[in-house]
Short mmCIF file of C-alpha atoms in Angstrom, two decimals:
data_model
loop_
_atom_site.label_atom_id
_atom_site.label_comp_id
_atom_site.label_asym_id
_atom_site.label_seq_id
_atom_site.Cartn_x
_atom_site.Cartn_y
_atom_site.Cartn_z
CA MET P 7 13.39 33.22 27.93
CA ASN P 8 14.03 34.12 31.61
CA ALA P 9 17.46 33.02 32.77
CA SER P 10 16.56 33.15 36.50
CA LEU P 11 19.03 31.88 38.98
CA PRO P 12 18.54 29.43 41.77
CA ASP P 13 19.05 30.41 45.33
CA VAL P 14 22.39 28.38 45.72
CA PRO P 15 24.17 27.83 42.31
CA GLU P 16 27.28 26.04 41.68
CA VAL P 17 30.25 27.22 43.92
CA ARG P 18 33.89 27.14 42.62
CA VAL P 19 37.02 28.59 43.59
CA VAL P 20 40.41 29.79 42.04
CA GLY P 21 43.46 29.38 44.21
CA LEU P 22 43.00 28.49 47.91
CA PRO P 23 39.61 29.06 49.28
CA LEU P 24 39.13 31.32 52.33
CA LEU P 25 35.21 32.22 52.39
CA THR P 26 34.32 28.98 50.69
CA SER P 27 36.67 26.63 52.69
CA GLY P 28 34.73 23.30 53.44
CA PHE P 29 32.39 23.57 50.72
CA ASP P 30 33.88 20.61 49.04
CA LEU P 31 33.14 18.54 52.19
CA VAL P 32 29.53 19.55 53.08
CA GLU P 33 26.49 21.42 51.74
CA ARG P 34 26.25 23.46 54.90
CA LEU P 35 28.68 24.13 57.69
CA ASP P 36 27.13 23.45 60.98
CA PRO P 37 28.83 24.46 64.10
CA ALA P 38 30.95 21.38 64.50
CA MET P 39 32.23 21.41 61.04
CA HIS P 40 32.57 25.19 60.97
CA LEU P 41 35.02 24.76 63.81
CA LYS P 42 36.72 21.98 62.22
CA VAL P 43 37.34 23.96 59.05
CA HIS P 44 38.12 27.37 60.26
CA GLY P 45 39.14 26.86 63.88
CA PRO P 46 38.21 28.71 67.14
CA LEU P 47 37.94 32.49 67.21
CA GLU P 48 39.08 34.85 70.09
CA PRO P 49 37.49 38.30 70.55
CA ILE P 50 39.23 41.31 69.55
CA ALA P 51 39.17 44.76 71.24
CA GLY P 52 37.45 47.58 69.29
CA GLU P 53 40.68 49.62 68.27
CA ARG P 54 42.47 46.59 67.39
CA LEU P 55 39.56 45.32 65.31
CA ALA P 56 39.53 48.57 63.51
CA THR P 57 43.16 48.44 62.81
CA LEU P 58 42.83 44.75 61.51
CA ALA P 59 40.13 45.97 59.03
CA GLU P 60 42.54 48.91 57.88
CA GLU P 61 45.67 46.60 57.53
CA ILE P 62 43.65 44.41 55.00
CA SER P 63 42.05 47.45 53.41
CA LEU P 64 38.42 45.99 54.18
CA ARG P 65 35.62 47.73 52.34
CA GLY P 66 31.97 46.93 52.24
CA ARG P 67 31.14 44.18 49.75
CA GLY P 68 27.50 45.23 49.23
CA GLY P 69 28.25 47.74 46.46
CA ALA P 70 29.17 51.12 47.83
CA GLY P 71 32.79 50.04 49.04
CA PHE P 72 32.91 52.12 52.20
CA PRO P 73 35.79 51.35 54.40
CA PHE P 74 34.85 49.14 57.21
CA ALA P 75 37.27 50.61 59.76
CA ARG P 76 35.90 54.05 59.40
CA LYS P 77 32.42 52.81 59.88
CA LEU P 78 33.40 50.98 62.88
CA ARG P 79 35.11 53.75 64.53
CA ALA P 80 32.24 56.20 63.62
CA VAL P 81 29.72 53.92 65.37
CA ALA P 82 31.95 53.45 68.42
CA GLU P 83 32.47 57.30 68.67
CA ALA P 84 28.69 58.06 68.30
CA ALA P 85 27.90 55.47 70.96
CA ILE P 86 30.31 56.92 73.62
CA ARG P 87 29.22 60.41 72.68
CA ARG P 88 25.66 59.64 73.36
CA GLY P 89 26.09 57.03 76.02
CA VAL P 90 23.96 54.33 74.29
CA ARG P 91 24.52 50.87 73.18
CA PRO P 92 25.08 50.29 69.45
CA VAL P 93 23.56 47.78 67.31
CA VAL P 94 24.98 45.53 64.69
CA VAL P 95 23.05 44.70 61.37
CA VAL P 96 24.17 42.05 58.77
CA ASN P 97 22.58 42.96 55.35
CA GLY P 98 21.93 39.79 53.67
CA SER P 99 19.10 41.27 51.60
CA GLU P 100 20.44 40.16 48.23
CA ASP P 101 17.33 41.05 46.05
CA GLU P 102 19.03 41.63 42.89
CA PRO P 103 18.34 38.79 40.21
CA ALA P 104 22.04 38.67 39.18
CA CYS P 105 23.53 38.30 42.79
CA ARG P 106 23.90 35.35 44.86
CA LYS P 107 27.02 35.49 46.72
CA ASP P 108 25.51 36.48 50.20
CA THR P 109 22.66 34.07 49.68
CA VAL P 110 25.43 31.24 49.14
CA LEU P 111 27.37 32.45 52.28
CA LEU P 112 24.03 32.43 54.53
CA ASN P 113 23.03 29.17 53.03
CA ARG P 114 26.41 27.35 53.34
CA ALA P 115 28.55 29.09 55.63
CA PRO P 116 26.20 31.17 58.09
CA HIS P 117 28.47 30.74 61.19
CA LEU P 118 31.40 32.49 59.13
CA VAL P 119 29.13 35.45 58.75
CA LEU P 120 27.92 35.46 62.28
CA ASP P 121 31.59 35.30 63.52
CA GLY P 122 32.29 38.40 61.87
CA ALA P 123 29.16 40.15 63.14
CA LEU P 124 29.71 38.80 66.65
CA LEU P 125 33.19 39.99 66.63
CA ALA P 126 32.06 43.60 65.84
CA ALA P 127 29.24 43.31 68.48
CA GLU P 128 31.70 42.25 71.17
CA ALA P 129 34.17 44.93 70.25
CA LEU P 130 31.55 47.72 70.34
CA GLY P 131 29.54 46.39 73.26
CA ALA P 132 26.45 46.07 71.27
CA ARG P 133 23.51 44.08 72.77
CA THR P 134 21.49 43.74 69.65
CA LEU P 135 22.19 41.88 66.51
CA VAL P 136 19.84 41.88 63.51
CA VAL P 137 20.43 39.81 60.31
CA GLY P 138 18.15 41.05 57.25
CA VAL P 139 17.10 38.60 54.69
CA THR P 140 14.75 38.35 51.67
CA ARG P 141 14.66 34.72 50.87
CA ASP P 142 12.99 31.64 52.37
CA SER P 143 16.30 29.73 52.22
CA THR P 144 18.45 32.37 53.84
CA GLU P 145 15.88 33.00 56.52
CA ALA P 146 15.71 29.15 57.32
CA SER P 147 19.54 28.77 57.37
CA THR P 148 20.10 32.04 59.51
CA ARG P 149 17.44 31.01 62.12
CA SER P 150 19.05 27.59 62.51
CA ALA P 151 22.55 29.24 62.77
CA LEU P 152 21.24 31.51 65.72
CA ALA P 153 19.61 28.60 67.36
CA GLU P 154 22.65 26.38 66.90
CA ARG P 155 24.65 29.12 68.77
CA GLY P 156 21.95 29.49 71.59
CA LEU P 157 21.21 33.08 70.39
CA GLY P 158 17.50 34.42 70.34
CA ASN P 159 15.67 37.62 70.78
CA ARG P 160 14.93 36.85 74.42
CA ARG P 161 14.61 39.72 76.99
CA GLY P 162 17.34 39.58 79.54
CA SER P 163 19.80 37.95 77.16
CA THR P 164 23.35 39.33 77.02
CA LEU P 165 22.94 39.76 73.10
CA ARG P 166 19.49 39.75 71.55
CA ALA P 167 19.75 38.42 67.96
CA ARG P 168 16.97 38.22 65.41
CA VAL P 169 16.13 37.79 61.79
CA GLN P 170 14.51 40.66 59.88
CA ARG P 171 12.63 39.22 56.93
CA ASN P 172 11.69 41.60 54.13
CA PRO P 173 10.16 41.09 50.78
CA VAL P 174 12.45 40.37 47.66
CA ARG P 175 12.76 43.89 46.17
CA MET P 176 15.54 46.05 45.02
CA VAL P 177 14.91 48.78 47.46
CA THR P 178 14.67 46.61 50.43
CA GLY P 179 18.41 45.99 50.33
CA GLU P 180 19.06 49.59 50.94
CA SER P 181 20.58 50.25 54.27
CA SER P 182 17.93 52.80 55.61
CA ALA P 183 15.00 50.52 54.23
CA LEU P 184 16.45 47.65 56.44
CA VAL P 185 16.82 49.93 59.35
CA ARG P 186 13.27 51.06 58.84
CA SER P 187 11.90 47.51 58.71
CA ALA P 188 13.85 46.45 61.62
CA ASP P 189 12.09 49.29 63.82
CA GLY P 190 8.70 47.96 62.53
CA GLY P 191 8.12 50.17 59.59
CA PRO P 192 7.69 49.40 55.89
CA PRO P 193 10.93 48.04 54.08
CA LEU P 194 11.45 51.17 52.20
CA PRO P 195 13.91 54.07 52.15
CA PRO P 196 12.44 56.84 54.33
CA GLY P 197 14.03 59.57 52.14
CA ARG P 198 16.06 61.16 54.94
CA LYS P 199 19.89 61.37 54.58
CA VAL P 200 20.94 60.10 57.99
CA HIS P 201 24.02 57.89 58.49
CA THR P 202 23.32 54.62 60.09
CA SER P 203 26.48 55.14 62.28
CA ASP P 204 24.66 58.09 63.80
CA SER P 205 21.11 56.76 63.97
CA GLY P 206 19.97 53.43 63.01
CA VAL P 207 17.99 50.68 64.60
CA GLY P 208 15.91 52.18 67.55
CA GLY P 209 17.74 55.36 66.78
CA ALA P 210 21.09 53.93 68.14
CA PRO P 211 24.27 54.14 66.34
CA THR P 212 24.31 51.18 64.11
CA LEU P 213 27.10 49.13 62.34
CA LEU P 214 25.53 48.04 59.18
CA SER P 215 27.43 45.85 56.56
CA ASN P 216 26.98 43.35 53.89
CA ALA P 217 27.25 39.56 54.82
CA GLU P 218 30.49 38.91 52.83
CA THR P 219 32.07 41.98 54.64
CA PHE P 220 31.49 40.24 57.94
CA ALA P 221 32.64 36.94 56.70
CA GLN P 222 35.88 38.49 55.42
CA LEU P 223 36.46 40.18 58.73
CA ALA P 224 36.06 36.70 60.45
CA VAL P 225 38.66 35.11 58.02
CA ALA P 226 41.16 38.06 58.66
CA ALA P 227 40.81 37.63 62.43
CA ARG P 228 41.74 33.96 62.38
CA ILE P 229 44.61 33.93 60.09
CA GLY P 230 46.03 37.54 60.91
CA PRO P 231 46.64 40.55 58.44
CA ASP P 232 50.09 39.22 57.19
CA ARG P 233 48.64 35.87 55.88
CA TYR P 234 45.51 37.57 54.57
CA ARG P 235 47.54 39.91 52.49
CA ARG P 236 49.54 37.27 50.86
CA THR P 237 46.38 36.67 48.67
CA GLY P 238 45.49 38.97 45.82
CA LEU P 239 46.71 42.42 45.15
CA ARG P 240 48.72 44.67 47.34
CA ASP P 241 46.39 47.51 47.83
CA GLU P 242 43.15 45.36 47.51
CA PRO P 243 44.30 42.06 49.37
CA GLY P 244 42.13 38.99 49.89
CA THR P 245 39.52 37.43 47.72
CA VAL P 246 36.15 38.37 46.26
CA LEU P 247 32.94 36.53 45.61
CA LEU P 248 31.43 36.98 42.20
CA THR P 249 28.17 35.72 40.87
CA LEU P 250 28.61 34.83 37.02
CA SER P 251 25.40 34.56 35.01
CA GLY P 252 23.99 35.98 31.71
CA ALA P 253 25.57 34.26 28.52
CA VAL P 254 27.43 31.56 30.38
CA ALA P 255 27.29 27.78 30.23
CA ARG P 256 27.59 27.47 33.92
CA PRO P 257 26.18 30.08 36.22
CA MET P 258 28.10 30.12 39.42
CA VAL P 259 29.38 31.86 42.47
CA LEU P 260 33.01 32.10 42.37
CA GLU P 261 35.74 32.85 44.80
CA VAL P 262 38.84 34.60 43.33
CA PRO P 263 41.84 36.39 44.57
CA THR P 264 41.82 40.02 43.52
CA GLY P 265 44.05 40.61 40.34
CA VAL P 266 42.79 37.81 38.40
CA PRO P 267 41.94 38.58 34.93
CA LEU P 268 38.32 39.10 34.08
CA ARG P 269 38.69 37.12 30.87
CA TYR P 270 39.82 34.23 32.81
CA VAL P 271 36.95 34.48 35.03
CA LEU P 272 34.60 34.45 32.12
CA GLN P 273 36.29 31.49 30.65
CA LEU P 274 35.66 29.42 33.79
CA ALA P 275 32.02 30.11 33.42
CA GLY P 276 31.92 29.23 29.83
CA ALA P 277 31.39 32.67 28.44
CA PRO P 278 31.59 33.43 24.73
CA PRO P 279 35.27 33.82 23.66
CA LEU P 280 34.48 37.53 22.66
CA PRO P 281 31.31 38.62 24.22
CA GLN P 282 29.69 41.72 22.86
CA GLY P 283 29.87 43.40 26.46
CA VAL P 284 30.08 42.36 30.08
CA LEU P 285 27.90 44.14 32.66
CA THR P 286 29.84 44.47 35.81
CA GLY P 287 28.35 45.10 39.08
CA GLY P 288 24.98 44.05 38.39
CA TYR P 289 21.95 46.16 37.47
CA HIS P 290 23.12 49.22 39.16
CA GLY P 291 26.66 48.59 37.55
CA LYS P 292 28.10 49.49 34.18
CA TRP P 293 28.90 47.80 30.96
CA LEU P 294 32.40 47.03 29.35
CA ASP P 295 32.75 46.62 25.82
CA ALA P 296 34.34 43.48 24.49
CA VAL P 297 37.80 44.99 23.96
CA THR P 298 38.04 46.64 27.38
CA ALA P 299 36.78 43.44 29.07
CA GLN P 300 39.70 41.56 27.77
CA ASP P 301 42.23 43.89 29.56
CA ALA P 302 40.18 44.32 33.04
CA VAL P 303 41.28 42.42 36.15
CA VAL P 304 38.98 41.59 39.18
CA SER P 305 39.34 44.45 41.58
CA ARG P 306 37.48 47.43 42.38
CA ALA P 307 40.18 49.95 41.21
CA SER P 308 40.90 48.13 37.85
CA LEU P 309 37.14 47.85 37.00
CA GLU P 310 36.49 51.47 38.02
CA ALA P 311 39.56 52.61 35.81
CA CYS P 312 37.98 50.68 32.78
CA GLY P 313 34.66 52.23 33.20
CA GLY P 314 33.04 49.33 35.05
CA ALA P 315 32.23 48.71 38.67
CA LEU P 316 32.80 45.84 41.09
CA GLY P 317 29.61 46.79 42.95
CA ALA P 318 27.94 43.69 44.59
CA GLY P 319 30.13 41.28 42.51
CA ALA P 320 27.92 40.51 39.68
CA VAL P 321 29.29 39.68 36.44
CA LEU P 322 27.15 39.19 33.28
CA PRO P 323 28.68 38.84 29.73
CA ILE P 324 26.23 38.79 26.76
CA GLY P 325 27.14 36.99 23.54
CA PRO P 326 27.20 38.14 19.95
CA GLY P 327 23.61 36.74 18.82
CA THR P 328 21.52 38.99 20.98
CA CYS P 329 20.62 42.78 20.75
CA PRO P 330 22.35 44.48 23.73
CA LEU P 331 19.86 47.41 23.76
CA GLY P 332 17.06 44.96 23.83
CA GLU P 333 18.57 43.03 26.75
CA SER P 334 19.13 46.31 28.71
CA LEU P 335 15.32 47.30 27.90
CA ARG P 336 14.22 44.34 29.81
CA VAL P 337 16.34 45.33 32.94
CA ALA P 338 15.29 48.86 32.47
CA HIS P 339 11.54 47.86 32.68
CA TRP P 340 12.45 45.65 35.68
CA LEU P 341 14.38 48.60 37.45
CA ALA P 342 11.38 50.85 36.91
CA ALA P 343 8.93 48.24 38.36
CA GLU P 344 11.06 48.02 41.53
CA SER P 345 10.49 51.70 42.44
CA ALA P 346 9.06 52.38 45.81
CA GLY P 347 6.84 54.90 44.38
CA GLN P 348 8.02 57.58 47.02
CA CYS P 349 9.64 60.12 44.83
CA GLY P 350 8.78 61.53 41.30
CA PRO P 351 12.56 60.88 39.95
CA CYS P 352 11.93 57.15 40.66
CA TYR P 353 8.24 56.66 40.30
CA LEU P 354 7.89 58.74 37.32
CA GLY P 355 11.33 59.18 35.76
CA LEU P 356 12.38 55.46 35.66
CA PRO P 357 9.31 54.17 33.69
CA ALA P 358 9.93 57.19 31.36
CA ALA P 359 13.58 56.32 30.96
CA ALA P 360 12.40 52.76 30.03
CA ARG P 361 9.84 54.01 27.54
CA GLY P 362 12.56 56.32 26.13
CA LEU P 363 14.75 53.54 25.59
CA ALA P 364 11.90 51.34 23.82
CA ASP P 365 11.13 54.49 21.70
CA VAL P 366 14.90 54.27 20.45
CA LEU P 367 14.71 50.71 19.70
CA ASP P 368 11.28 51.28 17.80
CA GLY P 369 13.02 53.69 15.44
CA GLY P 370 12.45 57.11 17.27
CA GLY P 371 15.52 58.30 15.89
CA PRO P 372 17.86 61.12 17.33
CA THR P 373 14.88 62.78 18.82
CA ALA P 374 14.13 59.86 20.91
CA LEU P 375 17.84 59.41 21.75
CA GLU P 376 18.04 62.96 23.15
CA ALA P 377 14.74 62.66 25.13
CA LEU P 378 16.13 59.37 26.70
CA ARG P 379 19.26 61.25 27.66
CA GLU P 380 17.49 64.15 29.25
CA VAL P 381 15.29 61.99 31.29
CA THR P 382 18.27 59.94 32.56
CA ARG P 383 20.07 63.14 33.57
CA ALA P 384 16.83 64.47 35.31
CA VAL P 385 16.55 61.48 37.69
CA LYS P 386 20.12 61.59 39.05
CA ARG P 387 20.81 62.72 42.59
CA ARG P 388 17.18 63.72 43.19
CA GLY P 389 15.74 60.42 44.45
CA ALA P 390 14.75 59.36 48.10
CA CYS P 391 17.39 56.55 47.77
CA LYS P 392 20.03 55.41 45.55
CA HIS P 393 17.75 53.52 43.18
CA PRO P 394 17.27 56.21 40.41
CA ASP P 395 21.13 56.92 40.54
CA GLY P 396 22.02 53.27 39.95
CA SER P 397 19.50 52.85 37.32
CA ALA P 398 20.51 55.94 35.47
CA ALA P 399 24.29 54.85 35.61
CA PHE P 400 23.18 51.55 34.03
CA LEU P 401 21.07 53.29 31.37
CA GLU P 402 24.21 55.86 30.45
CA SER P 403 26.52 52.96 30.50
CA THR P 404 24.33 50.96 27.88
CA LEU P 405 24.43 54.02 25.47
CA ALA P 406 28.16 54.39 25.95
CA ALA P 407 29.12 50.66 25.43
CA PHE P 408 27.09 49.86 22.44
CA THR P 409 27.64 52.74 20.12
CA ASP P 410 27.48 50.57 16.87
CA ASP P 411 24.22 48.86 17.84
CA LEU P 412 22.78 52.47 19.06
CA ALA P 413 23.66 53.98 15.66
CA ALA P 414 21.96 51.06 13.85
CA HIS P 415 18.74 51.59 15.91
CA VAL P 416 18.93 55.39 15.65
CA LEU P 417 19.97 56.05 12.18
CA GLY P 418 18.77 52.79 10.53
CA ASP P 419 16.36 49.82 10.82
CA GLY P 420 18.09 48.28 13.89
CA CYS P 421 20.86 45.78 14.49
CA GLY P 422 18.56 42.95 13.19
CA ARG P 423 19.28 40.69 16.27
CA PRO P 424 16.61 39.12 18.57
CA VAL P 425 16.51 39.63 22.12
CA GLU P 426 17.29 36.33 23.84
CA GLY P 427 16.71 37.19 27.45
CA VAL P 428 20.01 36.12 28.80
CA LEU P 429 20.27 38.63 31.65
CA PRO P 430 18.44 37.01 34.82
CA LEU P 431 15.32 38.46 35.97
CA HIS P 432 13.13 37.30 38.78
CA ASP P 433 10.69 34.58 37.53
CA GLU P 434 7.08 35.59 36.53
CA SER P 435 5.46 33.83 39.57
CA PRO P 436 3.84 36.03 42.10
CA ARG P 437 6.27 37.23 44.78
CA GLU P 438 5.74 39.34 47.92
CA GLY P 439 7.19 42.46 46.56
CA ALA P 440 5.86 42.20 43.19
CA SER P 441 3.07 44.53 41.74
CA SER P 442 -0.49 43.66 42.67
CA GLY P 443 -1.50 45.06 39.28
CA ARG P 444 -3.38 47.69 41.11
CA ARG P 445 -2.90 51.34 41.83
CA LEU P 446 -3.93 53.82 44.63
CA ALA P 447 -5.15 57.00 43.17
CA VAL P 448 -6.03 60.52 44.74
CA ASP P 449 -9.03 62.31 43.51
CA TRP P 450 -7.91 65.88 43.83
CA THR P 451 -11.49 67.34 43.60
CA LEU P 452 -12.24 65.69 47.06
CA CYS P 453 -8.85 65.53 48.86
CA GLN P 454 -8.68 67.93 51.90
CA GLY P 455 -5.26 67.16 53.12
CA HIS P 456 -6.24 65.16 56.16
CA GLY P 457 -2.93 63.19 55.82
CA LEU P 458 -4.48 59.83 57.25
CA CYS P 459 -3.58 58.12 54.05
CA ALA P 460 0.15 58.84 54.74
CA ASP P 461 -0.09 57.27 58.13
CA ILE P 462 -1.56 54.17 56.97
CA VAL P 463 0.41 53.50 53.87
CA PRO P 464 3.69 55.63 54.18
CA GLU P 465 5.47 53.31 51.73
CA LEU P 466 3.08 54.49 48.98
CA ILE P 467 2.03 58.05 49.81
CA GLN P 468 3.99 60.68 51.59
CA LEU P 469 2.90 64.29 52.08
CA GLY P 470 4.24 67.23 50.42
CA PRO P 471 5.11 70.52 51.85
CA ASP P 472 1.47 71.84 51.50
CA GLY P 473 0.28 68.76 53.51
CA PHE P 474 -1.39 67.07 50.52
CA PRO P 475 -0.14 63.70 49.00
CA ALA P 476 3.00 64.24 46.93
CA VAL P 477 2.00 61.76 44.27
CA ALA P 478 -1.42 61.39 42.40
CA GLU P 479 -1.01 57.57 41.75
CA ALA P 480 1.11 54.94 43.19
CA ALA P 481 1.38 51.22 42.21
CA VAL P 482 0.42 48.80 44.92
CA PRO P 483 2.71 46.07 45.66
CA ARG P 484 1.24 42.78 47.06
CA TYR P 485 2.41 43.43 50.64
CA SER P 486 0.69 46.73 50.70
CA GLU P 487 -2.73 45.67 49.16
CA ALA P 488 -4.55 45.33 52.56
CA ARG P 489 -3.25 48.63 54.03
CA ALA P 490 -4.15 50.35 50.85
CA GLN P 491 -7.71 49.23 51.13
CA ARG P 492 -7.71 50.32 54.70
CA ALA P 493 -6.64 53.78 53.52
CA VAL P 494 -9.53 54.00 51.12
CA ARG P 495 -11.91 53.07 53.72
CA ARG P 496 -10.70 55.47 56.38
CA CYS P 497 -10.08 58.46 54.10
CA PRO P 498 -12.53 61.14 55.64
CA ALA P 499 -12.99 62.92 52.33
CA LEU P 500 -13.37 59.66 50.30
CA ALA P 501 -10.76 61.06 48.04
CA LEU P 502 -8.93 57.55 47.69
CA ARG P 503 -9.66 54.78 45.35
CA VAL P 504 -7.78 51.54 44.34
CA GLU P 505 -8.04 51.06 40.68
CA ASP P 506 -7.05 48.14 38.40
CA ASP P 507 -3.68 48.82 36.80
CA ARG P 508 -3.62 46.13 34.20
CA PRO P 509 -4.29 46.86 30.67
CA ALA P 510 -8.09 46.51 29.76
CA ALA P 511 -9.09 43.56 27.77
CA PRO P 512 -9.55 44.48 24.01
CA ALA P 513 -13.03 45.15 23.02
CA PRO P 514 -14.62 42.34 20.86
CA PRO P 515 -14.85 42.97 17.11
CA THR P 516 -18.52 43.71 17.30
CA ALA P 517 -18.91 46.28 19.85
CA LEU P 518 -22.43 47.27 18.91
CA PRO P 519 -25.23 46.38 21.41
CA MET P 520 -27.21 43.19 20.65
CA LEU P 521 -30.97 43.62 20.34
CA PRO P 522 -33.55 40.84 20.83
CA ARG P 523 -34.54 39.43 17.76
CA GLY P 524 -38.00 40.81 17.60
CA ARG P 525 -36.72 44.42 18.13
CA VAL P 526 -34.34 44.27 15.29
CA ARG P 527 -36.80 45.33 12.45
CA ARG P 528 -38.18 48.17 14.59
CA ALA P 529 -34.69 49.57 15.50
CA LEU P 530 -33.46 49.31 11.78
CA GLY P 531 -36.91 50.96 10.65
CA SER P 532 -36.55 53.84 13.04
CA GLY P 533 -33.48 55.16 11.15
CA ARG P 534 -35.30 55.47 7.89
CA GLN P 535 -35.89 58.82 6.36
#
């Protein structure tokens, strides 16, 4: 079973809609309907816009939750200090299988997202706007929205706006990966810890935030901070968009005021009355056990206090009839496959962690469990991006939330429940970011450290301090196949090769060579003593 989600699932709202206003009228708000529903929007000066973001306690809705006002001021200060025009980037790269809120916004209310981005661009004096997307539907809707506003990437334009399309991969949604791809590089994290507010697209200070964040800014700019704060909690006002999937009768994107009980949200989606656990924040998030989930409310602070995470707004309950560790193992394998292959903690550590969890489920006992915990600790805070950290947090949370099931697998014969596959993963059809089933391998007996391979396929091979490739093997995603072959052809030492990474077909039952009929007797006779 593979419970994959459609690009645009059902959308519902609790209370009065803010972000989803007009969704009951049309499938997509074009400029005329957008203005009819939301009304006109006047520009706001830079410091006033930052103050507005502070007054509504606006934080990034992509997972990290960084205060938007601080980011806005940091970009403005860097641009003034360096005397350059900043850049505004909308991150609509929603690549996790359990998240659809930004995809819904860009498909159904793209002008609300653009309103917020253009407000920020006007306030900062930016002359470049980039919208990062990863899906066909979001690319088509965003391109149409830019055209409907008369925006394009023409030289001499007051504002140059363009869409940056990247593959559907977990790591392409990371901010530095989006910036790198916007500059013409591979859509992978560069491994350097540089704040985009200091140096982003084209080296310019860059305001990069999630699509929902800009939409929230546009709503607040229209209705004002006082009215905005009337919805939701006092310290986290407004609404949030959640994607509900997993063991639910109706997968959906739901707009709710902060402070709504999590159990009510689960009930709306048709979750089991008492789920085994609820994964909050998506596949870089954390599990809540059944009892804790009953007491949690929808807010960043409440979920963190309960041991969960709001993250990118994904909420996934699982029912009592499935093995929670087996469900988590499916996700662990997917997280390992999403590695960019650029650093050991991710490329080697995440597959090792997935194998460790599989060993625990296969009866490896306390030794296997301790080995899994050791690997999980080893990958944290050592990666080129946050993918290893988020994956490790997911695995640690799995072990902490399902202690009874863990004990049954470690000390006994297992929990006895099947794995139903209720947590959504991408479908099995080939996708641009998926593995090609091949790997690029370095022959150390021939490699002379020319470094040409790292120039041709930097997303697969980076050089270590000694000038030689830092990895011996790297899985080749589909979008890198042509460059990997080019690197093999151009290697001066002929030290590279592309190998098939698929498991070899099992040998036939009769593996002995077949001799022609006339030679059988002579072959048998030659063995007589």
